[in-house]
PDB file of C-alpha atoms in Angstrom:
ATOM      1  CA  MET A   1       4.694  14.658 -15.664  1.00  0.00           C
ATOM      2  CA  SER A   2       8.317  14.027 -14.299  1.00  0.00           C
ATOM      3  CA  VAL A   3       9.206  13.758 -10.558  1.00  0.00           C
ATOM      4  CA  SER A   4      11.396  17.133 -10.928  1.00  0.00           C
ATOM      5  CA  GLN A   5       8.001  19.051 -11.858  1.00  0.00           C
ATOM      6  CA  LEU A   6       6.191  17.637  -9.208  1.00  0.00           C
ATOM      7  CA  GLU A   7       8.778  18.516  -6.309  1.00  0.00           C
ATOM      8  CA  ARG A   8      12.479  18.592  -6.081  1.00  0.00           C
ATOM      9  CA  PRO A   9      14.201  16.716  -4.037  1.00  0.00           C
ATOM     10  CA  THR A  10      15.072  18.546  -0.131  1.00  0.00           C
ATOM     11  CA  LEU A  11      16.207  17.743   2.478  1.00  0.00           C
ATOM     12  CA  SER A  12      13.130  19.160   3.796  1.00  0.00           C
ATOM     13  CA  ASN A  13      10.902  16.935   2.173  1.00  0.00           C
ATOM     14  CA  PRO A  14      11.141  12.930   3.505  1.00  0.00           C
ATOM     15  CA  GLU A  15       9.048  11.774   0.603  1.00  0.00           C
ATOM     16  CA  VAL A  16      11.331  12.559  -2.253  1.00  0.00           C
ATOM     17  CA  ALA A  17      14.209   9.345  -2.045  1.00  0.00           C
ATOM     18  CA  HIS A  18      15.935   7.789  -5.081  1.00  0.00           C
ATOM     19  CA  THR A  19      14.148   8.174  -8.752  1.00  0.00           C
ATOM     20  CA  ILE A  20      15.231   5.361 -10.884  1.00  0.00           C
ATOM     21  CA  THR A  21      13.270   4.225 -14.432  1.00  0.00           C
ATOM     22  CA  ALA A  22      10.746   1.376 -13.814  1.00  0.00           C
ATOM     23  CA  ALA A  23       9.245  -0.462 -16.864  1.00  0.00           C
ATOM     24  CA  GLY A  24       9.709   3.510 -18.391  1.00  0.00           C
ATOM     25  CA  ILE A  25       8.019   5.431 -15.050  1.00  0.00           C
ATOM     26  CA  ARG A  26      10.659   7.396 -13.537  1.00  0.00           C
ATOM     27  CA  THR A  27       9.558   6.391  -9.842  1.00  0.00           C
ATOM     28  CA  ASN A  28      10.627   7.638  -7.112  1.00  0.00           C
ATOM     29  CA  TYR A  29      12.061   4.925  -4.093  1.00  0.00           C
ATOM     30  CA  HIS A  30      13.062   4.841  -0.930  1.00  0.00           C
ATOM     31  CA  ASP A  31      16.223   2.204  -0.060  1.00  0.00           C
ATOM     32  CA  VAL A  32      17.065   1.782   3.208  1.00  0.00           C
ATOM     33  CA  GLY A  33      19.033  -0.823   5.057  1.00  0.00           C
ATOM     34  CA  SER A  34      20.490  -4.455   3.229  1.00  0.00           C
ATOM     35  CA  GLY A  35      20.044  -8.518   3.809  1.00  0.00           C
ATOM     36  CA  ASP A  36      17.322  -9.964   2.138  1.00  0.00           C
ATOM     37  CA  PRO A  37      14.786  -7.525  -0.134  1.00  0.00           C
ATOM     38  CA  VAL A  38      11.666  -5.930   0.811  1.00  0.00           C
ATOM     39  CA  LEU A  39       8.875  -4.145  -1.038  1.00  0.00           C
ATOM     40  CA  LEU A  40       6.361  -2.475   0.834  1.00  0.00           C
ATOM     41  CA  ILE A  41       3.905  -1.427  -1.564  1.00  0.00           C
ATOM     42  CA  HIS A  42       1.727   1.453  -0.050  1.00  0.00           C
ATOM     43  CA  GLY A  43      -2.198   1.734  -0.892  1.00  0.00           C
ATOM     44  CA  SER A  44      -4.800   4.071  -1.786  1.00  0.00           C
ATOM     45  CA  GLY A  45      -5.450   6.668  -0.001  1.00  0.00           C
ATOM     46  CA  PRO A  46      -5.364  10.607  -1.871  1.00  0.00           C
ATOM     47  CA  GLY A  47      -2.431  12.103  -1.310  1.00  0.00           C
ATOM     48  CA  VAL A  48      -0.460   9.139   0.003  1.00  0.00           C
ATOM     49  CA  SER A  49       3.004   8.151  -0.926  1.00  0.00           C
ATOM     50  CA  ALA A  50       5.325   5.752   0.176  1.00  0.00           C
ATOM     51  CA  TRP A  51       6.677   7.305   2.617  1.00  0.00           C
ATOM     52  CA  ALA A  52       3.714   8.845   4.605  1.00  0.00           C
ATOM     53  CA  ASN A  53       2.113   4.874   4.641  1.00  0.00           C
ATOM     54  CA  TRP A  54       5.700   2.811   5.997  1.00  0.00           C
ATOM     55  CA  ARG A  55       7.208   5.770   7.357  1.00  0.00           C
ATOM     56  CA  LEU A  56       6.660   4.481  11.575  1.00  0.00           C
ATOM     57  CA  VAL A  57       8.411   1.252  10.138  1.00  0.00           C
ATOM     58  CA  MET A  58      10.760   1.415   7.700  1.00  0.00           C
ATOM     59  CA  PRO A  59      13.558   2.203   9.910  1.00  0.00           C
ATOM     60  CA  ALA A  60      12.947  -1.024  12.390  1.00  0.00           C
ATOM     61  CA  LEU A  61      12.699  -2.836   9.240  1.00  0.00           C
ATOM     62  CA  SER A  62      15.330  -2.561   7.726  1.00  0.00           C
ATOM     63  CA  GLU A  63      17.369  -3.011  10.643  1.00  0.00           C
ATOM     64  CA  ARG A  64      17.658  -6.740   9.213  1.00  0.00           C
ATOM     65  CA  ALA A  65      16.861  -6.523   5.686  1.00  0.00           C
ATOM     66  CA  ARG A  66      16.609  -4.173   2.515  1.00  0.00           C
ATOM     67  CA  VAL A  67      13.438  -1.969   2.263  1.00  0.00           C
ATOM     68  CA  ILE A  68      12.921  -0.590  -0.959  1.00  0.00           C
ATOM     69  CA  ALA A  69       9.049   1.183  -0.577  1.00  0.00           C
ATOM     70  CA  PRO A  70       8.044   2.636  -4.167  1.00  0.00           C
ATOM     71  CA  ASP A  71       5.755   5.409  -5.174  1.00  0.00           C
ATOM     72  CA  MET A  72       3.399   3.680  -7.862  1.00  0.00           C
ATOM     73  CA  VAL A  73       2.940   4.897 -10.893  1.00  0.00           C
ATOM     74  CA  GLY A  74      -0.600   7.854  -9.760  1.00  0.00           C
ATOM     75  CA  PHE A  75       0.576   7.722  -6.529  1.00  0.00           C
ATOM     76  CA  GLY A  76       3.230   9.681  -4.646  1.00  0.00           C
ATOM     77  CA  PHE A  77       6.563  11.629  -6.089  1.00  0.00           C
ATOM     78  CA  SER A  78       6.516   9.263  -9.360  1.00  0.00           C
ATOM     79  CA  GLU A  79       5.673  10.031 -12.929  1.00  0.00           C
ATOM     80  CA  ARG A  80       2.346  10.312 -13.655  1.00  0.00           C
ATOM     81  CA  PRO A  81       2.648  10.531 -18.076  1.00  0.00           C
ATOM     82  CA  ALA A  82      -1.051  12.079 -19.280  1.00  0.00           C
ATOM     83  CA  GLY A  83      -2.958   9.900 -20.039  1.00  0.00           C
ATOM     84  CA  PHE A  84      -2.094   7.218 -18.726  1.00  0.00           C
ATOM     85  CA  HIS A  85      -4.324   4.127 -18.677  1.00  0.00           C
ATOM     86  CA  TYR A  86      -3.644   2.876 -14.481  1.00  0.00           C
ATOM     87  CA  GLY A  87      -4.779  -0.697 -14.054  1.00  0.00           C
ATOM     88  CA  MET A  88      -3.681  -3.803 -12.100  1.00  0.00           C
ATOM     89  CA  ASP A  89      -1.374  -4.621 -15.247  1.00  0.00           C
ATOM     90  CA  ALA A  90       0.127  -1.509 -14.857  1.00  0.00           C
ATOM     91  CA  TRP A  91       1.006  -1.306 -11.969  1.00  0.00           C
ATOM     92  CA  VAL A  92       2.416  -5.416 -12.100  1.00  0.00           C
ATOM     93  CA  ARG A  93       5.054  -3.618 -14.784  1.00  0.00           C
ATOM     94  CA  GLN A  94       5.670  -1.018 -12.954  1.00  0.00           C
ATOM     95  CA  ALA A  95       6.705  -3.228  -9.795  1.00  0.00           C
ATOM     96  CA  VAL A  96       8.839  -5.786 -11.340  1.00  0.00           C
ATOM     97  CA  GLY A  97      10.508  -3.158 -13.691  1.00  0.00           C
ATOM     98  CA  LEU A  98      11.791  -2.123 -10.255  1.00  0.00           C
ATOM     99  CA  LEU A  99      13.230  -4.821  -9.589  1.00  0.00           C
ATOM    100  CA  ASP A 100      15.044  -5.806 -12.176  1.00  0.00           C
ATOM    101  CA  ALA A 101      16.432  -2.117 -12.710  1.00  0.00           C
ATOM    102  CA  LEU A 102      17.686  -2.998  -8.403  1.00  0.00           C
ATOM    103  CA  GLY A 103      18.852  -5.712  -9.918  1.00  0.00           C
ATOM    104  CA  ILE A 104      16.550  -8.433  -7.504  1.00  0.00           C
ATOM    105  CA  GLU A 105      15.569 -11.374  -8.653  1.00  0.00           C
ATOM    106  CA  ARG A 106      13.101 -12.339  -5.950  1.00  0.00           C
ATOM    107  CA  ALA A 107      11.643 -10.192  -3.058  1.00  0.00           C
ATOM    108  CA  ASP A 108       9.700  -9.880   0.442  1.00  0.00           C
ATOM    109  CA  LEU A 109       6.696  -8.282  -0.576  1.00  0.00           C
ATOM    110  CA  VAL A 110       4.838  -6.232   1.915  1.00  0.00           C
ATOM    111  CA  GLY A 111       1.403  -4.472   0.412  1.00  0.00           C
ATOM    112  CA  ASN A 112      -0.593  -2.853   2.480  1.00  0.00           C
ATOM    113  CA  SER A 113      -4.963  -2.386   0.910  1.00  0.00           C
ATOM    114  CA  PHE A 114      -4.273  -1.577  -2.712  1.00  0.00           C
ATOM    115  CA  GLY A 115      -0.439  -2.549  -2.236  1.00  0.00           C
ATOM    116  CA  GLY A 116      -1.831  -5.914  -1.037  1.00  0.00           C
ATOM    117  CA  GLY A 117      -4.353  -6.832  -3.987  1.00  0.00           C
ATOM    118  CA  LEU A 118      -1.240  -5.683  -6.284  1.00  0.00           C
ATOM    119  CA  ALA A 119       1.547  -7.598  -4.281  1.00  0.00           C
ATOM    120  CA  LEU A 120      -1.001 -10.662  -4.223  1.00  0.00           C
ATOM    121  CA  ALA A 121      -1.653 -10.276  -8.321  1.00  0.00           C
ATOM    122  CA  LEU A 122       2.505  -9.903  -8.413  1.00  0.00           C
ATOM    123  CA  ALA A 123       2.633 -13.478  -6.942  1.00  0.00           C
ATOM    124  CA  ILE A 124       0.170 -14.865  -9.350  1.00  0.00           C
ATOM    125  CA  ARG A 125       1.531 -13.714 -12.141  1.00  0.00           C
ATOM    126  CA  HIS A 126       6.100 -13.842 -11.344  1.00  0.00           C
ATOM    127  CA  PRO A 127       5.600 -16.509  -8.415  1.00  0.00           C
ATOM    128  CA  GLU A 128       9.680 -16.669  -9.675  1.00  0.00           C
ATOM    129  CA  ARG A 129       9.722 -13.343  -8.148  1.00  0.00           C
ATOM    130  CA  VAL A 130       8.812 -13.854  -4.896  1.00  0.00           C
ATOM    131  CA  ARG A 131       9.611 -15.619  -1.863  1.00  0.00           C
ATOM    132  CA  ARG A 132       7.471 -14.638   1.204  1.00  0.00           C
ATOM    133  CA  LEU A 133       3.827 -12.801   1.200  1.00  0.00           C
ATOM    134  CA  VAL A 134       2.618 -10.258   3.465  1.00  0.00           C
ATOM    135  CA  LEU A 135      -1.016  -8.695   2.990  1.00  0.00           C
ATOM    136  CA  MET A 136      -2.178  -6.093   5.536  1.00  0.00           C
ATOM    137  CA  GLY A 137      -5.868  -5.046   5.361  1.00  0.00           C
ATOM    138  CA  SER A 138      -5.997  -6.146   1.744  1.00  0.00           C
ATOM    139  CA  VAL A 139      -8.263  -6.146  -1.270  1.00  0.00           C
ATOM    140  CA  GLY A 140      -7.699  -8.316  -3.816  1.00  0.00           C
ATOM    141  CA  VAL A 141     -11.071 -10.519  -2.686  1.00  0.00           C
ATOM    142  CA  PRO A 142     -14.232  -9.760  -4.142  1.00  0.00           C
ATOM    143  CA  PHE A 143     -16.171  -7.631  -2.086  1.00  0.00           C
ATOM    144  CA  PRO A 144     -18.951  -5.136  -1.440  1.00  0.00           C
ATOM    145  CA  ILE A 145     -17.379  -1.665  -1.579  1.00  0.00           C
ATOM    146  CA  THR A 146     -17.587  -0.390   2.023  1.00  0.00           C
ATOM    147  CA  ARG A 147     -18.706   3.798   3.342  1.00  0.00           C
ATOM    148  CA  GLY A 148     -15.669   3.396   4.291  1.00  0.00           C
ATOM    149  CA  LEU A 149     -13.688   2.545   0.750  1.00  0.00           C
ATOM    150  CA  ASP A 150     -16.294   4.472  -1.238  1.00  0.00           C
ATOM    151  CA  ALA A 151     -15.345   8.084   1.222  1.00  0.00           C
ATOM    152  CA  VAL A 152     -11.578   7.482   0.262  1.00  0.00           C
ATOM    153  CA  TRP A 153     -11.949   7.852  -3.377  1.00  0.00           C
ATOM    154  CA  GLY A 154     -14.007   9.514  -4.029  1.00  0.00           C
ATOM    155  CA  TYR A 155     -12.184  12.077  -1.631  1.00  0.00           C
ATOM    156  CA  THR A 156     -12.726  15.875  -2.880  1.00  0.00           C
ATOM    157  CA  PRO A 157     -10.145  18.134  -1.652  1.00  0.00           C
ATOM    158  CA  SER A 158     -10.170  19.940   1.091  1.00  0.00           C
ATOM    159  CA  VAL A 159      -9.385  19.863   5.684  1.00  0.00           C
ATOM    160  CA  GLN A 160     -13.129  18.755   5.921  1.00  0.00           C
ATOM    161  CA  ASN A 161     -13.435  16.325   4.287  1.00  0.00           C
ATOM    162  CA  MET A 162      -9.796  14.845   4.518  1.00  0.00           C
ATOM    163  CA  ARG A 163     -10.717  14.525   7.926  1.00  0.00           C
ATOM    164  CA  ALA A 164     -13.614  12.879   7.089  1.00  0.00           C
ATOM    165  CA  ILE A 165     -11.839  10.303   5.357  1.00  0.00           C
ATOM    166  CA  MET A 166      -9.623  10.250   8.189  1.00  0.00           C
ATOM    167  CA  ASP A 167     -11.816   9.164  10.756  1.00  0.00           C
ATOM    168  CA  TYR A 168     -12.236   6.287   9.068  1.00  0.00           C
ATOM    169  CA  PHE A 169      -8.675   4.909   8.743  1.00  0.00           C
ATOM    170  CA  ALA A 170      -8.236   4.839  12.317  1.00  0.00           C
ATOM    171  CA  PHE A 171      -9.433   3.267  15.938  1.00  0.00           C
ATOM    172  CA  ASN A 172      -7.577   5.708  17.787  1.00  0.00           C
ATOM    173  CA  ARG A 173      -9.696   9.061  17.492  1.00  0.00           C
ATOM    174  CA  ASP A 174      -6.933  10.930  18.862  1.00  0.00           C
ATOM    175  CA  LEU A 175      -4.168   9.894  15.943  1.00  0.00           C
ATOM    176  CA  MET A 176      -6.928  12.618  13.957  1.00  0.00           C
ATOM    177  CA  SER A 177      -5.536  15.933  14.754  1.00  0.00           C
ATOM    178  CA  ASP A 178      -6.460  18.817  12.930  1.00  0.00           C
ATOM    179  CA  ASP A 179      -2.761  19.799  12.500  1.00  0.00           C
ATOM    180  CA  LEU A 180      -2.852  16.153  10.921  1.00  0.00           C
ATOM    181  CA  ALA A 181      -5.874  16.525   8.090  1.00  0.00           C
ATOM    182  CA  ARG A 182      -4.455  19.212   7.310  1.00  0.00           C
ATOM    183  CA  MET A 183      -0.758  18.223   6.304  1.00  0.00           C
ATOM    184  CA  ARG A 184      -2.901  15.735   4.478  1.00  0.00           C
ATOM    185  CA  TYR A 185      -5.134  17.429   2.935  1.00  0.00           C
ATOM    186  CA  GLU A 186      -1.576  19.657   1.675  1.00  0.00           C
ATOM    187  CA  ALA A 187      -0.493  16.518   0.100  1.00  0.00           C
ATOM    188  CA  SER A 188      -3.311  15.361  -1.844  1.00  0.00           C
ATOM    189  CA  ILE A 189      -3.207  19.169  -3.200  1.00  0.00           C
ATOM    190  CA  ARG A 190       0.369  19.126  -5.170  1.00  0.00           C
ATOM    191  CA  PRO A 191       0.931  19.195  -8.883  1.00  0.00           C
ATOM    192  CA  GLY A 192      -0.800  16.472 -10.055  1.00  0.00           C
ATOM    193  CA  PHE A 193      -1.936  14.145  -7.286  1.00  0.00           C
ATOM    194  CA  GLN A 194      -6.241  15.022  -7.382  1.00  0.00           C
ATOM    195  CA  GLU A 195      -5.728  14.334 -11.233  1.00  0.00           C
ATOM    196  CA  SER A 196      -4.485  10.962 -11.195  1.00  0.00           C
ATOM    197  CA  PHE A 197      -6.367   9.743  -7.967  1.00  0.00           C
ATOM    198  CA  SER A 198      -9.878  10.985  -9.445  1.00  0.00           C
ATOM    199  CA  ALA A 199      -8.293   9.370 -12.600  1.00  0.00           C
ATOM    200  CA  MET A 200      -8.074   6.044 -11.392  1.00  0.00           C
ATOM    201  CA  PHE A 201     -11.445   5.192  -9.097  1.00  0.00           C
ATOM    202  CA  PRO A 202     -14.464   7.136 -10.441  1.00  0.00           C
ATOM    203  CA  ALA A 203     -17.677   6.699  -9.589  1.00  0.00           C
ATOM    204  CA  PRO A 204     -19.350   3.525  -9.189  1.00  0.00           C
ATOM    205  CA  ARG A 205     -16.375   2.343  -7.550  1.00  0.00           C
ATOM    206  CA  GLN A 206     -17.449  -1.269  -6.521  1.00  0.00           C
ATOM    207  CA  ARG A 207     -16.008  -2.483 -10.296  1.00  0.00           C
ATOM    208  CA  TRP A 208     -12.380  -0.722  -8.991  1.00  0.00           C
ATOM    209  CA  VAL A 209     -13.039  -3.477  -6.272  1.00  0.00           C
ATOM    210  CA  ASP A 210     -13.659  -5.971  -9.097  1.00  0.00           C
ATOM    211  CA  THR A 211     -11.046  -4.984 -11.015  1.00  0.00           C
ATOM    212  CA  LEU A 212      -8.628  -5.020  -8.334  1.00  0.00           C
ATOM    213  CA  ALA A 213      -9.244  -8.579  -7.345  1.00  0.00           C
ATOM    214  CA  SER A 214      -7.619 -11.754  -8.251  1.00  0.00           C
ATOM    215  CA  ALA A 215      -9.886 -15.152  -9.682  1.00  0.00           C
ATOM    216  CA  GLU A 216     -10.000 -17.419  -6.627  1.00  0.00           C
ATOM    217  CA  GLN A 217      -8.235 -20.645  -8.144  1.00  0.00           C
ATOM    218  CA  ASP A 218      -5.516 -18.287  -8.612  1.00  0.00           C
ATOM    219  CA  ILE A 219      -5.299 -17.172  -5.080  1.00  0.00           C
ATOM    220  CA  ARG A 220      -5.666 -20.640  -3.988  1.00  0.00           C
ATOM    221  CA  ALA A 221      -2.840 -22.235  -5.641  1.00  0.00           C
ATOM    222  CA  ILE A 222      -0.312 -18.847  -4.230  1.00  0.00           C
ATOM    223  CA  PRO A 223       2.784 -21.300  -3.080  1.00  0.00           C
ATOM    224  CA  HIS A 224       4.613 -19.066  -0.873  1.00  0.00           C
ATOM    225  CA  GLU A 225       4.375 -18.659   3.426  1.00  0.00           C
ATOM    226  CA  THR A 226       1.897 -15.779   3.580  1.00  0.00           C
ATOM    227  CA  LEU A 227       0.952 -13.169   6.666  1.00  0.00           C
ATOM    228  CA  ILE A 228      -2.527 -11.734   6.742  1.00  0.00           C
ATOM    229  CA  VAL A 229      -2.945  -9.101   8.985  1.00  0.00           C
ATOM    230  CA  HIS A 230      -6.267  -6.650   9.440  1.00  0.00           C
ATOM    231  CA  GLY A 231      -7.500  -4.508  12.173  1.00  0.00           C
ATOM    232  CA  ARG A 232     -10.277  -5.873  13.978  1.00  0.00           C
ATOM    233  CA  GLU A 233     -12.206  -2.291  13.403  1.00  0.00           C
ATOM    234  CA  ASP A 234     -11.598  -1.914   9.906  1.00  0.00           C
ATOM    235  CA  GLN A 235     -13.622   0.608   8.238  1.00  0.00           C
ATOM    236  CA  VAL A 236     -12.823   0.515   5.175  1.00  0.00           C
ATOM    237  CA  ILE A 237     -11.158  -3.032   3.966  1.00  0.00           C
ATOM    238  CA  PRO A 238     -13.468  -5.339   5.829  1.00  0.00           C
ATOM    239  CA  LEU A 239     -11.603  -8.112   8.709  1.00  0.00           C
ATOM    240  CA  SER A 240     -13.670 -10.570   6.044  1.00  0.00           C
ATOM    241  CA  ASN A 241     -11.283  -9.733   3.339  1.00  0.00           C
ATOM    242  CA  SER A 242      -8.015 -11.589   4.982  1.00  0.00           C
ATOM    243  CA  TYR A 243     -10.284 -14.713   6.444  1.00  0.00           C
ATOM    244  CA  THR A 244     -11.010 -15.278   2.998  1.00  0.00           C
ATOM    245  CA  LEU A 245      -7.728 -15.115   1.949  1.00  0.00           C
ATOM    246  CA  ALA A 246      -6.547 -17.013   4.893  1.00  0.00           C
ATOM    247  CA  GLU A 247      -8.993 -19.524   3.786  1.00  0.00           C
ATOM    248  CA  TRP A 248      -8.064 -19.786   0.372  1.00  0.00           C
ATOM    249  CA  ILE A 249      -4.056 -19.458   0.155  1.00  0.00           C
ATOM    250  CA  GLY A 250      -2.740 -23.298   1.770  1.00  0.00           C
ATOM    251  CA  ASN A 251       0.567 -21.619   3.307  1.00  0.00           C
ATOM    252  CA  ALA A 252      -1.413 -18.879   5.032  1.00  0.00           C
ATOM    253  CA  GLN A 253      -0.821 -17.550   9.071  1.00  0.00           C
ATOM    254  CA  MET A 254      -3.368 -14.852  10.165  1.00  0.00           C
ATOM    255  CA  HIS A 255      -3.178 -11.897  12.389  1.00  0.00           C
ATOM    256  CA  VAL A 256      -6.023 -10.035  13.406  1.00  0.00           C
ATOM    257  CA  TYR A 257      -5.190  -6.847  16.236  1.00  0.00           C
ATOM    258  CA  GLY A 258      -7.670  -5.397  18.327  1.00  0.00           C
ATOM    259  CA  HIS A 259      -8.783  -1.835  19.004  1.00  0.00           C
ATOM    260  CA  CYS A 260      -7.461  -1.296  15.322  1.00  0.00           C
ATOM    261  CA  GLY A 261      -8.644   0.598  11.917  1.00  0.00           C
ATOM    262  CA  HIS A 262      -7.418   0.233   8.839  1.00  0.00           C
ATOM    263  CA  TRP A 263      -3.289   1.350   9.453  1.00  0.00           C
ATOM    264  CA  THR A 264      -2.368  -1.202  11.192  1.00  0.00           C
ATOM    265  CA  GLN A 265       1.192  -0.040  10.412  1.00  0.00           C
ATOM    266  CA  ILE A 266       0.430   2.901  11.942  1.00  0.00           C
ATOM    267  CA  GLU A 267      -1.496   2.462  14.897  1.00  0.00           C
ATOM    268  CA  HIS A 268       0.176  -0.458  15.616  1.00  0.00           C
ATOM    269  CA  ALA A 269       3.910   0.326  14.141  1.00  0.00           C
ATOM    270  CA  ALA A 270       6.491  -0.926  16.892  1.00  0.00           C
ATOM    271  CA  ARG A 271       4.141  -4.790  17.304  1.00  0.00           C
ATOM    272  CA  PHE A 272       3.917  -4.692  13.553  1.00  0.00           C
ATOM    273  CA  ALA A 273       7.133  -4.253  12.499  1.00  0.00           C
ATOM    274  CA  ARG A 274       8.267  -7.427  14.882  1.00  0.00           C
ATOM    275  CA  LEU A 275       5.322  -9.493  13.688  1.00  0.00           C
ATOM    276  CA  VAL A 276       6.706  -8.902   9.796  1.00  0.00           C
ATOM    277  CA  GLY A 277       9.995  -8.876  10.584  1.00  0.00           C
ATOM    278  CA  ASP A 278      10.054 -12.140  12.238  1.00  0.00           C
ATOM    279  CA  PHE A 279       7.948 -13.374   9.733  1.00  0.00           C
ATOM    280  CA  LEU A 280      10.175 -12.668   6.473  1.00  0.00           C
ATOM    281  CA  ALA A 281      13.707 -13.723   8.882  1.00  0.00           C
ATOM    282  CA  GLU A 282      12.226 -17.236   9.087  1.00  0.00           C
ATOM    283  CA  ALA A 283      12.342 -17.553   5.842  1.00  0.00           C
ATOM    284  CA  ALA A 284      16.202 -17.932   5.773  1.00  0.00           C
ATOM    285  CA  LYS A 285      15.837 -20.826   8.395  1.00  0.00           C
ATOM    286  CA  ASP A 286      13.707 -22.357   5.351  1.00  0.00           C
TER     287      ASP A 286
END
């Protein structure tokens, strides 16, 4: 299903931006600002899109970088080919294909949750395409699936179910209004959204945690300067993941936000944007 079949671009829908073919996938992506390119890779929640994930930090990051935020295949407003086999190989191909299509030889990668696992895999398979890494609440290492992640991947559409999983995402319950739950529910039932989402992570879901993980020796070999970020109260991806990554990646530093769940880029948007912006700006001095 093409982007145009999902929803036509309108001024009233900020989630739809540019369209380009990346590794054969018609990809919806945002491209704002100028300077060194930064690729933002979203998470895997129901109804997610790049804009929904990164809307609060893109303006700040784009003040000193070129910020590119795609919808990965199966998510958002990118193409959902019939019978497509979703998996890390396909997502890495699409991400590299997007860089190729945009004429970008090397970019900084910022990955959220599922996107962190994808950023890790891309850096391992194509290290020459990566300048610096930022991993936020990241998968990519082995861990027993949490109750929160199992609920997120097992979501079935209803306002009540959306409200329940959103309570896993944020520490600050004041962010979780009924209006927001309804908005995200409506996003999750757009044509094609739930069909592709349910096809990605069927039960038993521990196997998908395992398939998104990279090998320890490959992670230990990552040479890139890496910033690891996590919310202390994250109920979706365990904080221990980030401690493991900080131990395995030689050139890593780690920042933990207190009073923060899985939505670091939303609950602490301004702080997160400053932290990431400063970290990436350091690369120009290397």
